[in-house]
Coordinates of C-alpha atoms in Angstrom, one line a residue:
X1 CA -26.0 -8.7 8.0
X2 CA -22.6 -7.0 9.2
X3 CA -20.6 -6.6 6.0
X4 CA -17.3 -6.2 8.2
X5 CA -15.6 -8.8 5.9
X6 CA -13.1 -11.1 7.4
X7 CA -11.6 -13.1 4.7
X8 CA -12.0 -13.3 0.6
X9 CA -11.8 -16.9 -0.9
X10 CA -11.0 -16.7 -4.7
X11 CA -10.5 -19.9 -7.0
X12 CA -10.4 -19.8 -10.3
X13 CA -10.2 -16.2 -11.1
X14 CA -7.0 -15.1 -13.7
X15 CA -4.3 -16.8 -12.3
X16 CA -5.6 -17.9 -9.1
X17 CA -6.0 -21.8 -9.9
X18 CA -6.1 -23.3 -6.3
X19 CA -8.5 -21.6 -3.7
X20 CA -6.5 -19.0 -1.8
X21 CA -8.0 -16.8 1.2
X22 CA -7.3 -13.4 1.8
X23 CA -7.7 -11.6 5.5
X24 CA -8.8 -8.6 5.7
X25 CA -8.2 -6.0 8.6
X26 CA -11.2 -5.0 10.9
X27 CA -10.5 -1.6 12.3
X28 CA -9.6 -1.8 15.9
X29 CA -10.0 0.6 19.2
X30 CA -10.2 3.5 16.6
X31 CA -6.5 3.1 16.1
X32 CA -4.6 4.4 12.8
X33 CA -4.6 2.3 10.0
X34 CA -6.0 -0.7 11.6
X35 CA -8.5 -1.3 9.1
X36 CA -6.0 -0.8 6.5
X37 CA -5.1 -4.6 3.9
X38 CA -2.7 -4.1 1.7
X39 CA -1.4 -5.8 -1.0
X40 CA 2.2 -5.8 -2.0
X41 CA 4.2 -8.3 -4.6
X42 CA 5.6 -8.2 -7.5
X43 CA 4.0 -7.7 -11.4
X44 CA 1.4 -9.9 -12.6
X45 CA 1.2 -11.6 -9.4
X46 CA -2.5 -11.4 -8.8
X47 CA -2.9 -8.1 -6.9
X48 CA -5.4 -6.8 -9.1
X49 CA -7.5 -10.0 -9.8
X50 CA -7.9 -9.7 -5.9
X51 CA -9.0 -6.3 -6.3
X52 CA -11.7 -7.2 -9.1
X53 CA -12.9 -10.1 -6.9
X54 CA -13.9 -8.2 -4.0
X55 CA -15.8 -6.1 -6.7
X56 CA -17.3 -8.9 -8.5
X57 CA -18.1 -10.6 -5.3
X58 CA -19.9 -7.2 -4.3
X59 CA -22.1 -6.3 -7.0
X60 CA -25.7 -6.1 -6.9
X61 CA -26.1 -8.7 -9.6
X62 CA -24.9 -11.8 -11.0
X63 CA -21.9 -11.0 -13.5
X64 CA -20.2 -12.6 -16.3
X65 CA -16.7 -13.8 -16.5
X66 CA -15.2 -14.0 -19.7
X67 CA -13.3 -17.1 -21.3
X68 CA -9.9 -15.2 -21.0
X69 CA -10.9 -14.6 -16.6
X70 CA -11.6 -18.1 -16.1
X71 CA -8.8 -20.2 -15.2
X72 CA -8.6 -23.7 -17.1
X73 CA -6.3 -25.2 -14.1
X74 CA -9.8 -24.7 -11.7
X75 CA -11.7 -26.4 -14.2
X76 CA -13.0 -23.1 -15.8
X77 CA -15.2 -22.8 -13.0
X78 CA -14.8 -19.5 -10.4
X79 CA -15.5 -19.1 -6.9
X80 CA -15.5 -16.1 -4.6
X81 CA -16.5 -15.9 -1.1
X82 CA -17.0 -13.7 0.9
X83 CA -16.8 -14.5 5.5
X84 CA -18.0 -12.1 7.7
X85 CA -16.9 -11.3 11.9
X86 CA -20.6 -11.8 12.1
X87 CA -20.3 -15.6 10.7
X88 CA -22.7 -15.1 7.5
X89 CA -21.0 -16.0 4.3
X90 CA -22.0 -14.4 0.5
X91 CA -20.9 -16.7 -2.4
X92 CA -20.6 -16.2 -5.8
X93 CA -19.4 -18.7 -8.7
X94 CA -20.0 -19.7 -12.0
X95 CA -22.9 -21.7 -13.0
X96 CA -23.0 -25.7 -12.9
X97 CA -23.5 -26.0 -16.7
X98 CA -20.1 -23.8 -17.4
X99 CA -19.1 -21.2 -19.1
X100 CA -19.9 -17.4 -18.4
X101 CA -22.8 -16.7 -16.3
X102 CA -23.1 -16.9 -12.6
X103 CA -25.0 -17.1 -9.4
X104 CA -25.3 -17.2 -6.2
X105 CA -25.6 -21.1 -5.0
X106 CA -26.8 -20.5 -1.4
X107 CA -29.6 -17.9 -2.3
X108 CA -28.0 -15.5 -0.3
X109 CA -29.1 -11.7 -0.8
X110 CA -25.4 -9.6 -1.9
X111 CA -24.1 -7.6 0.4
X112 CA -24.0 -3.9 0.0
X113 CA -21.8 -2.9 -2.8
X114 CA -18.2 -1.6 -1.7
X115 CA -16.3 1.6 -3.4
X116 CA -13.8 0.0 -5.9
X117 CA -11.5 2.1 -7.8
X118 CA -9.8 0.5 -10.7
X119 CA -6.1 1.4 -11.6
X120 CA -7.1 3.1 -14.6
X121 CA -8.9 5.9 -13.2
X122 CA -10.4 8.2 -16.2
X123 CA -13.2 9.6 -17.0
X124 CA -14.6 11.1 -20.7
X125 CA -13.4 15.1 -20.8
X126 CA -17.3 15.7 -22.5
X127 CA -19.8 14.6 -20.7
X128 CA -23.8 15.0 -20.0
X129 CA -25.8 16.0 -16.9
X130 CA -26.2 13.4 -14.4
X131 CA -26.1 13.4 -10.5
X132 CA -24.6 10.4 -8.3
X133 CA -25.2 9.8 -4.4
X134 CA -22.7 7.5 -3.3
X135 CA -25.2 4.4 -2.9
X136 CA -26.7 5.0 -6.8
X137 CA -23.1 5.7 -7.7
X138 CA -21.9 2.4 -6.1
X139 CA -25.4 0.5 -7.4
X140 CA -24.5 1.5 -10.9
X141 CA -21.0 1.1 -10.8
X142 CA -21.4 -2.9 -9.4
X143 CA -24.0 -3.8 -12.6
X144 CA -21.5 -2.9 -15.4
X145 CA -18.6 -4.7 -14.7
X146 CA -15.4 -3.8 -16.5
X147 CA -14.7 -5.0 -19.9
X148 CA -11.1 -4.5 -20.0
X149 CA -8.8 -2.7 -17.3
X150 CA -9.0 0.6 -19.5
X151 CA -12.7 1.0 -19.7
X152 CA -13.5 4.6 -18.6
X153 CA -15.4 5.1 -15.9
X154 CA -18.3 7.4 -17.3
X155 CA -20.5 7.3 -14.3
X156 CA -17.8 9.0 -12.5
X157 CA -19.1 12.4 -13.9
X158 CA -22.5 12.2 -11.9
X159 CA -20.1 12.4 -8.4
X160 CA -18.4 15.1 -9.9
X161 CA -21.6 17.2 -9.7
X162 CA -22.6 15.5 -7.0
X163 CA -19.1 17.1 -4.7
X164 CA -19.9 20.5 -6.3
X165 CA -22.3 20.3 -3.9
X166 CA -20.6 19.4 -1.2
X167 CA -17.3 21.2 -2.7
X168 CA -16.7 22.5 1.0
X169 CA -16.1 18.9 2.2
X170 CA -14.7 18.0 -0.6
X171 CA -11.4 20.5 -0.4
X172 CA -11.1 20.0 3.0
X173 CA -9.9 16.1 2.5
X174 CA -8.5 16.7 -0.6
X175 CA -6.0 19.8 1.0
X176 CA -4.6 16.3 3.1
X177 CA -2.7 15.7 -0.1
X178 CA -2.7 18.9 -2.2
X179 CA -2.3 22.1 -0.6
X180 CA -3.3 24.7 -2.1
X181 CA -6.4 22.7 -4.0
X182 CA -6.6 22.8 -7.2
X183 CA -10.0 25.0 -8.2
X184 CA -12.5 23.4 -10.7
X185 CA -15.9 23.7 -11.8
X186 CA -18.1 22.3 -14.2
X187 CA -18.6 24.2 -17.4
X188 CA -21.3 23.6 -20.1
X189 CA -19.6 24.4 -23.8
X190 CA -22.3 25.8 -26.9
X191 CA -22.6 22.5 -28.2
X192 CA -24.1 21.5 -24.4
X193 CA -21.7 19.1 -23.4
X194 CA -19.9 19.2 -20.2
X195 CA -16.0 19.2 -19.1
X196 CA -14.2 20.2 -16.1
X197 CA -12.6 23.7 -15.9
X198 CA -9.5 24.1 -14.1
X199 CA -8.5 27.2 -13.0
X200 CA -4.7 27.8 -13.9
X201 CA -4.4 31.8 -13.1
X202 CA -4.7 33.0 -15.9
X203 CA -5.4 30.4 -17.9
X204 CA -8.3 27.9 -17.8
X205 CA -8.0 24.0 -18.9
X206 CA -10.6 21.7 -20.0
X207 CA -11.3 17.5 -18.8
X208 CA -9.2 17.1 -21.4
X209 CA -5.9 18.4 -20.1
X210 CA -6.1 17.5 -16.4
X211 CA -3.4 15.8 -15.4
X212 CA -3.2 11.8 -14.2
X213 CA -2.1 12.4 -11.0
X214 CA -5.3 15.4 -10.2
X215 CA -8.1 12.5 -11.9
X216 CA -6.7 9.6 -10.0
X217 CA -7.0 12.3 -6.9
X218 CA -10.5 13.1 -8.0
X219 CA -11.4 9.8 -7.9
X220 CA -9.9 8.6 -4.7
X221 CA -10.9 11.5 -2.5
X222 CA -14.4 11.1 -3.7
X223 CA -14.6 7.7 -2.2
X224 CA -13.2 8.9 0.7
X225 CA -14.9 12.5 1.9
X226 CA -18.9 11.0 2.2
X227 CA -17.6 7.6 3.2
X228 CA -19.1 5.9 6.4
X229 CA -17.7 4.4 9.1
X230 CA -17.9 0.0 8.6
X231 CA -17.7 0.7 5.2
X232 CA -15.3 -0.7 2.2
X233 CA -13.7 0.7 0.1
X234 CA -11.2 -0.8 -2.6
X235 CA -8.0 1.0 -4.1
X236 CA -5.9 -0.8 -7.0
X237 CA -2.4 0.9 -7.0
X238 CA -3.2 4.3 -5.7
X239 CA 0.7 5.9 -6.1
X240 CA 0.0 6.0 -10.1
X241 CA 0.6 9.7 -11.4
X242 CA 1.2 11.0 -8.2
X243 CA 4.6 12.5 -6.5
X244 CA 6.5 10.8 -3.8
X245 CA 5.2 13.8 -1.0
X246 CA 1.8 13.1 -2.3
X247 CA 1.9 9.3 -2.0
X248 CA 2.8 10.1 1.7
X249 CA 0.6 12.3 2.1
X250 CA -2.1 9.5 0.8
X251 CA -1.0 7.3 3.3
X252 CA -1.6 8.9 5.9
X253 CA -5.1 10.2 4.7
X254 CA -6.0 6.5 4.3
X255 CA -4.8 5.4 8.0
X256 CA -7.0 8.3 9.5
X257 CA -10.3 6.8 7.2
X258 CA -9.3 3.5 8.3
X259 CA -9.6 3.9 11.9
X260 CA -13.3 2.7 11.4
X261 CA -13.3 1.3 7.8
X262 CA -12.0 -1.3 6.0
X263 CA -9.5 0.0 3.0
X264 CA -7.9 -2.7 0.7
X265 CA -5.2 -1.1 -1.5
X266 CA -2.9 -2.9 -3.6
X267 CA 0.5 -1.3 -4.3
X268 CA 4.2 -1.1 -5.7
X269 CA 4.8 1.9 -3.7
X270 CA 6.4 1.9 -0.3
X271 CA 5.3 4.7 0.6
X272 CA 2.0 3.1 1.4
X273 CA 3.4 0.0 3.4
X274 CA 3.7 1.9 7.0
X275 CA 4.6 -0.8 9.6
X276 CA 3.4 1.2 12.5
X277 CA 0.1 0.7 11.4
X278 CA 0.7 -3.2 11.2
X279 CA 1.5 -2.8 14.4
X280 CA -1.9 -1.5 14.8
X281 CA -3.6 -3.8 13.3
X282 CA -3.3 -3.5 9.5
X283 CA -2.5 -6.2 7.3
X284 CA 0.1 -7.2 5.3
X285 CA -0.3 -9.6 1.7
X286 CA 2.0 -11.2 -0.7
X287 CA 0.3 -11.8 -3.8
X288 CA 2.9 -13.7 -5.7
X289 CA 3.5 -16.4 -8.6
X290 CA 4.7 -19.7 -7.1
X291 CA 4.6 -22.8 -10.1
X292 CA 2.9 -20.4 -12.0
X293 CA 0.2 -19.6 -9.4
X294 CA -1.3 -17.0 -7.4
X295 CA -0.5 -17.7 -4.1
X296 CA -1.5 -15.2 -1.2
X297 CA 0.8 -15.1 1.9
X298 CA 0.0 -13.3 5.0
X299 CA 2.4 -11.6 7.6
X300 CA 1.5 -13.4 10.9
X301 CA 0.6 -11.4 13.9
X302 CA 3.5 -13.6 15.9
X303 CA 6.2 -11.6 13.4
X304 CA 4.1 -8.1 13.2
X305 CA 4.9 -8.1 17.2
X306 CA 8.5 -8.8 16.5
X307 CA 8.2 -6.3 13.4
X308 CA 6.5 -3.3 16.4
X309 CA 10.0 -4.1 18.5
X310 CA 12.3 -3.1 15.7
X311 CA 10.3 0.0 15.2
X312 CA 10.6 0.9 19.0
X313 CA 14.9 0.9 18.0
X314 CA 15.7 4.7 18.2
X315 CA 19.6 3.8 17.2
X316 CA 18.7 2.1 14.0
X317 CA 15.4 4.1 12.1
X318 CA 16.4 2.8 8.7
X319 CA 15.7 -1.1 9.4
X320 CA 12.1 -0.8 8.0
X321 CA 12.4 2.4 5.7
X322 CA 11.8 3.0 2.1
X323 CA 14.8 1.0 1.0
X324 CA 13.6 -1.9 3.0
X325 CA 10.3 -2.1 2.5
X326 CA 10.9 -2.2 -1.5
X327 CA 11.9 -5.4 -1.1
X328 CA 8.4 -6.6 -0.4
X329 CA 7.9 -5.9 -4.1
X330 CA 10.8 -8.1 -5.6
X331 CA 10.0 -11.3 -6.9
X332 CA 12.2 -12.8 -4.5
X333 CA 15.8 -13.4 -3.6
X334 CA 16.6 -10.9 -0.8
X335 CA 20.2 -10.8 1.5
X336 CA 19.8 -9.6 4.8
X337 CA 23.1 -8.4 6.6
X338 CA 23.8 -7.3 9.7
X339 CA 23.9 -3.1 9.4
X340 CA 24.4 -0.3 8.0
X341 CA 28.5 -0.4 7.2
X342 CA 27.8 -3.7 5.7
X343 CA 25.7 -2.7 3.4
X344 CA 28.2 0.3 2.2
X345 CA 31.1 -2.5 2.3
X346 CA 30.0 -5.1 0.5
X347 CA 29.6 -3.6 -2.8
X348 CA 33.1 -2.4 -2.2
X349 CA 34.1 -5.7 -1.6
X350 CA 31.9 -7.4 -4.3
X351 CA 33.4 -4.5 -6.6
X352 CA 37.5 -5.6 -5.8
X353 CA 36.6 -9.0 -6.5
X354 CA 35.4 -8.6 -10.0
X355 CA 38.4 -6.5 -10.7
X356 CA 40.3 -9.2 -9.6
X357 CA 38.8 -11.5 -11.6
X358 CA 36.8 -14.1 -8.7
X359 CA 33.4 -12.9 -9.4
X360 CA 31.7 -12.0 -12.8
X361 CA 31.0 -8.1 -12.8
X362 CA 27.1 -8.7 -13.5
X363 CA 26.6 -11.4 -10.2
X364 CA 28.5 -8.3 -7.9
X365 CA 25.7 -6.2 -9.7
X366 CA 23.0 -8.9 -8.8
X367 CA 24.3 -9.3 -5.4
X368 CA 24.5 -5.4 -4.7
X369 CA 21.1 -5.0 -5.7
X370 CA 19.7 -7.7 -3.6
X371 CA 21.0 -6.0 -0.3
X372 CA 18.0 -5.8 2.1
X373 CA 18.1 -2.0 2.7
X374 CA 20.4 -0.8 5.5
X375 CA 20.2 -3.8 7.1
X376 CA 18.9 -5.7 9.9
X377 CA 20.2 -2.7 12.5
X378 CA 22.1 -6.0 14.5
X379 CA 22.6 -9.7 14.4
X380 CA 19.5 -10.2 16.6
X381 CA 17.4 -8.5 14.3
X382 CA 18.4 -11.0 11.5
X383 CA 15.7 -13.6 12.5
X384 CA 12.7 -11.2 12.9
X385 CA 13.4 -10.6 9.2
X386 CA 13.9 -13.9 7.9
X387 CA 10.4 -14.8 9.6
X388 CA 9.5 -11.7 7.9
X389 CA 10.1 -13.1 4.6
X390 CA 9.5 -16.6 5.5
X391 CA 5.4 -15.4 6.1
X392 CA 5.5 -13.2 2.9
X393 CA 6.3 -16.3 0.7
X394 CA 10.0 -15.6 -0.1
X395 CA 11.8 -18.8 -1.1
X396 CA 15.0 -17.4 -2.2
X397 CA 16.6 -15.4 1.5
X398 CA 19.7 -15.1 2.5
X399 CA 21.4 -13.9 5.3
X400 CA 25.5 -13.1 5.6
X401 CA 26.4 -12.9 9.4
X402 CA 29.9 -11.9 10.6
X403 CA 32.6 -14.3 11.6
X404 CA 31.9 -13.7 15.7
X405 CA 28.2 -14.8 14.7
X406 CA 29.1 -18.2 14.0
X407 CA 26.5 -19.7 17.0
X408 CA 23.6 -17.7 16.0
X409 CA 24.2 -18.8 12.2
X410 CA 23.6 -22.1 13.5
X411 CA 20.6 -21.2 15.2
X412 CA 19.0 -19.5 12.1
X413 CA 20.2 -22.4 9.9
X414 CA 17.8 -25.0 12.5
X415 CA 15.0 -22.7 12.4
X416 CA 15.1 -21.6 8.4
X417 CA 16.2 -24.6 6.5
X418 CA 14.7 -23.3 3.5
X419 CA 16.9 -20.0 3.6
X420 CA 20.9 -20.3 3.3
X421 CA 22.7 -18.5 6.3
X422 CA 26.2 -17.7 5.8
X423 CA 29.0 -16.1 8.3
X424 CA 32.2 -14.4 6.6
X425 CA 35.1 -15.6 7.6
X426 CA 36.4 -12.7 9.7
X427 CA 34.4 -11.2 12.8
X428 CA 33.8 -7.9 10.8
X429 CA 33.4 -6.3 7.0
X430 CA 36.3 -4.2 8.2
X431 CA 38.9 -4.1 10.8
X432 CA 39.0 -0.9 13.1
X433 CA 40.8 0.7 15.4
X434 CA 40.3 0.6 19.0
X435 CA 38.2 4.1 20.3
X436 CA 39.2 6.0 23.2
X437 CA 36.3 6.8 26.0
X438 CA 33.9 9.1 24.6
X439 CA 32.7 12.2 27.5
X440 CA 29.2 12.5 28.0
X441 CA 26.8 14.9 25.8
X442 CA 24.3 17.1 26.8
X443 CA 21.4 16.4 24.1
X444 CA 17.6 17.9 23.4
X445 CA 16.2 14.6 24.9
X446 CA 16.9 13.2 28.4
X447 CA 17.7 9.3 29.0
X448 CA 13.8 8.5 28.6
X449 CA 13.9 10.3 25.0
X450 CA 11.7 13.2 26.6
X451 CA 12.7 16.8 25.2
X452 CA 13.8 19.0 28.3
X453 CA 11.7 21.6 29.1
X454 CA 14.6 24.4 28.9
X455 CA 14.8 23.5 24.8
X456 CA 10.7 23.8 23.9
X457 CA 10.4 27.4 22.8
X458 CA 13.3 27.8 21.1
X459 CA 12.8 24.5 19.5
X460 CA 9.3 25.3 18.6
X461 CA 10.8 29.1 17.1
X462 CA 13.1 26.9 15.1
X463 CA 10.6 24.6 13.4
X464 CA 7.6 27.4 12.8
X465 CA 10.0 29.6 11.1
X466 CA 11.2 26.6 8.8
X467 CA 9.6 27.3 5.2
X468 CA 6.8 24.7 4.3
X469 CA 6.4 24.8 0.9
X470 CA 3.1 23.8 -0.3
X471 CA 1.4 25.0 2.8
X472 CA -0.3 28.2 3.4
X473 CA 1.2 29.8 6.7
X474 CA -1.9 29.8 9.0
X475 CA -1.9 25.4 8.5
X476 CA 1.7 25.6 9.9
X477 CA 0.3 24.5 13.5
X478 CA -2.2 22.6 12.2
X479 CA -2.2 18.6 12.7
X480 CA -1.8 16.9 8.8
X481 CA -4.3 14.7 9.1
X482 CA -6.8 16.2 11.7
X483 CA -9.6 15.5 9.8
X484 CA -12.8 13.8 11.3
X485 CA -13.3 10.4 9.8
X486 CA -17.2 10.5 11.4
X487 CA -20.5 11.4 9.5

């Protein structure tokens, strides 16, 4: 059977108590990212429960699910099912009589088990001898399934001897994210129990005093360096413990795997919710409450199009940066404006009219924290965004156009009745002067944003001499992610 999934049906689950269908990308023309689906939304939306699905739905053997998993709005009764681009299907649910047990109705023989990382990636410090492959690691993993989200994950210390093997390979995904890399062995103490020993110069420490942020990278670069293309491999909140530069770094190192494997992550970070690589391919989910429910919402491939064309927008980079994209995490209730002074203004604004008494101080709070990033970068980039939203499930959007927008508000209001699209009631947030002719400027790009020739050396004299902390001199020239992502 190909195990290129396609989509994930999950009823019944936690909070999921109608069926819902998740779609899952299938890397594409070896492209960046394109086999990348990830999850975004905010808390206790259901991001995890979809996580623990595709693990459940994975394993080896028929699990349990335990009275506090099972939704009573579904009956008590869960099913998850798996589709495949090949057309098979793999089912499993609980049992006709009720209650814990399950199995798998059709007969059908489970597909091989994916790599799932739980959030709460840990490990005992003290541990015994015991060597993993990544098929016996995966095997063992998918018969024990999770008691509770803090269980440790003690079969994790059989891959640990299992890379010191392959330590070489090892260091040269993990020096992707952490350069230098952090050197370890594994040490037996007098009482013949083992630990990890971190070399800290002149000082050692044990398991016990590693930090989060370099387990959780233990973990996640071990499902990464022997992985094989077509395979799956399943992240829950990856950014935990780790620096911003890191989480970018992380990013990227996923995009490269995901060229020619399929990578679910779910996240609150934005620094792993890249839309060049939707624009590859990757995919985009909203896990979200709505009546109480997990509901899954899917950026169409209609709006990722329109999302590529704002990226192409040299004269306004912000529109889908860091402070945009954190509003895929809110629980709703986003106000898209037209640009960048807007966004500067209307706290100002919002600020005078508290002191004057027209607006309560905390609503000009609210309202200033609801400001879609920098905004839309123009009036005819409102509507990509509001179909932006409108895919991802928001039901709380607004947009404030200025005064000389007045016929594209009305447009907007026909074709997002659910959102409420306002136009101030002057053509701008501020009046300006008129501006004299401004002389042409002789720039490092020509008209087709091509650096001149005349500008290269020096240019590339500039940037090698710049200090790069964190990387050793001889990687200056070195590509960040050129690593090879075949067997």
């Amino acid at each position: 059977m190909d195990n290129t999934v396609e989509t994930l049906s999950i009823e019944g689950l936690r909070g999921f108590a109608e069926c819902q269908e998740l779609k899952l990308a299938v890397p594409t023309d070896n492209k960046p990212g394109s086999g990348l689906t990830i999850l975004v939304g905010p808390n206790n939306g259901g991001k995890s429960t979809i996580t623990e699905a595709l693990d459940a739905v994975f394993r080896s053997r028929p699990v349990s699910f335990s009275e506090g998993k099972r939704n009573k709005g579904a009956g008590d009764r869960i099913s998850l099912r798996l589709k495949f681009t090949s057309g098979g299907t793999s089912e499993l649910c609980t049992v006709p009589t009720g209650g814990s047990q399950t199995h798998r109705p059709n007969g059908e023989t489970p597909p091989n088990a994916c790599f799932y990382l739980p959030s709460r990636r840990r490990f005992n410090p003290y541990f015994g001898s015991s060597r993993e492959t990544r098929d016996s690691y995966t095997v063992n993993q998918a018969n024990t399934l999770q008691g509770t989200r803090n269980t440790p994950l003690d079969g994790f210390s059989g891959r640990l001897f299992k890379v010191q093997q392959n330590i070489e390979d090892f260091n040269k995904v993990m020096k992707q994210v952490v350069n230098p890399v952090p050197e370890w062995t594994i040490e037996q103490s007098d009482q013949g129990q083992h630990y990890v020993k971190l070399d800290a110069g002149e000082h050692h420490h044990s398991s016990d005093g590693l930090g989060d942020g370099i387990v959780s990278l233990l973990f996640i670069v071990d499902a990464l360096y022997d992985s094989k293309p077509d395979q799956l491999i399943v992240i829950d909140e990856p950014e935990l413990s780790l620096h911003p530069a890191f989480q970018r770094r992380l990013a990227h190192l996923f995009a490269e795997y995901a060229k020619d494997r399929q990578i679910v992550y779910a996240t609150h970070s934005p620094h792993f919710v890249d839309f060049k690589y939707v624009v590859n391919g990757a995919q985009v989910a909203r896990v979200h409450k709505a009546n109480h429910r997990c509901v899954v919402s899917h950026l169409s491939s209609e709006t990722a199009k329109s999302v590529g064309r704002l990226l192409r927008d040299d004269h306004n980079p912000h529109t889908l940066g860091l402070d945009a994209r954190e509003a895929l995490f809110r629980e709703d209730g986003v106000i898209v404006v037209e640009g960048q002074e807007d966004v500067i203004f209307y706290p100002k604004i919002l600020d005078q009219l508290a002191d004057r008494n027209h607006l309560s101080r905390c609503l000009a709070e609210e309202i200033r924290d609801r400001l879609f990033g920098w905004g839309a970068g123009g009036a005819g980039k409102v509507r990509t965004l509001l179909a932006l939203f409108r895919d991802l499930g928001f039901a709380q959007v607004a947009a404030i156009l200025d005064g000389d927008q007045r016929d594209l508000m009305s447009e907007l209001q026909q074709d997002f009745p659910q959102y409420d699209i306002h136009a101030i009631p002057a053509d701008d947030v501020r009046s300006k002067r008129p501006r004299a002719a401004q002389g042409a400027t002789c720039g490092l790009l020509d008209a087709d944003r091509q650096l001149k020739p005349d500008f290269e050396n020096e240019l590339a004299e500039l940037f090698s001499s710049l200090p790069n902390p964190g990387l050793p001199e001889s990687t200056v020239t070195e590509t960040p992610c050129s690593i090879s992502t075949k067997p």
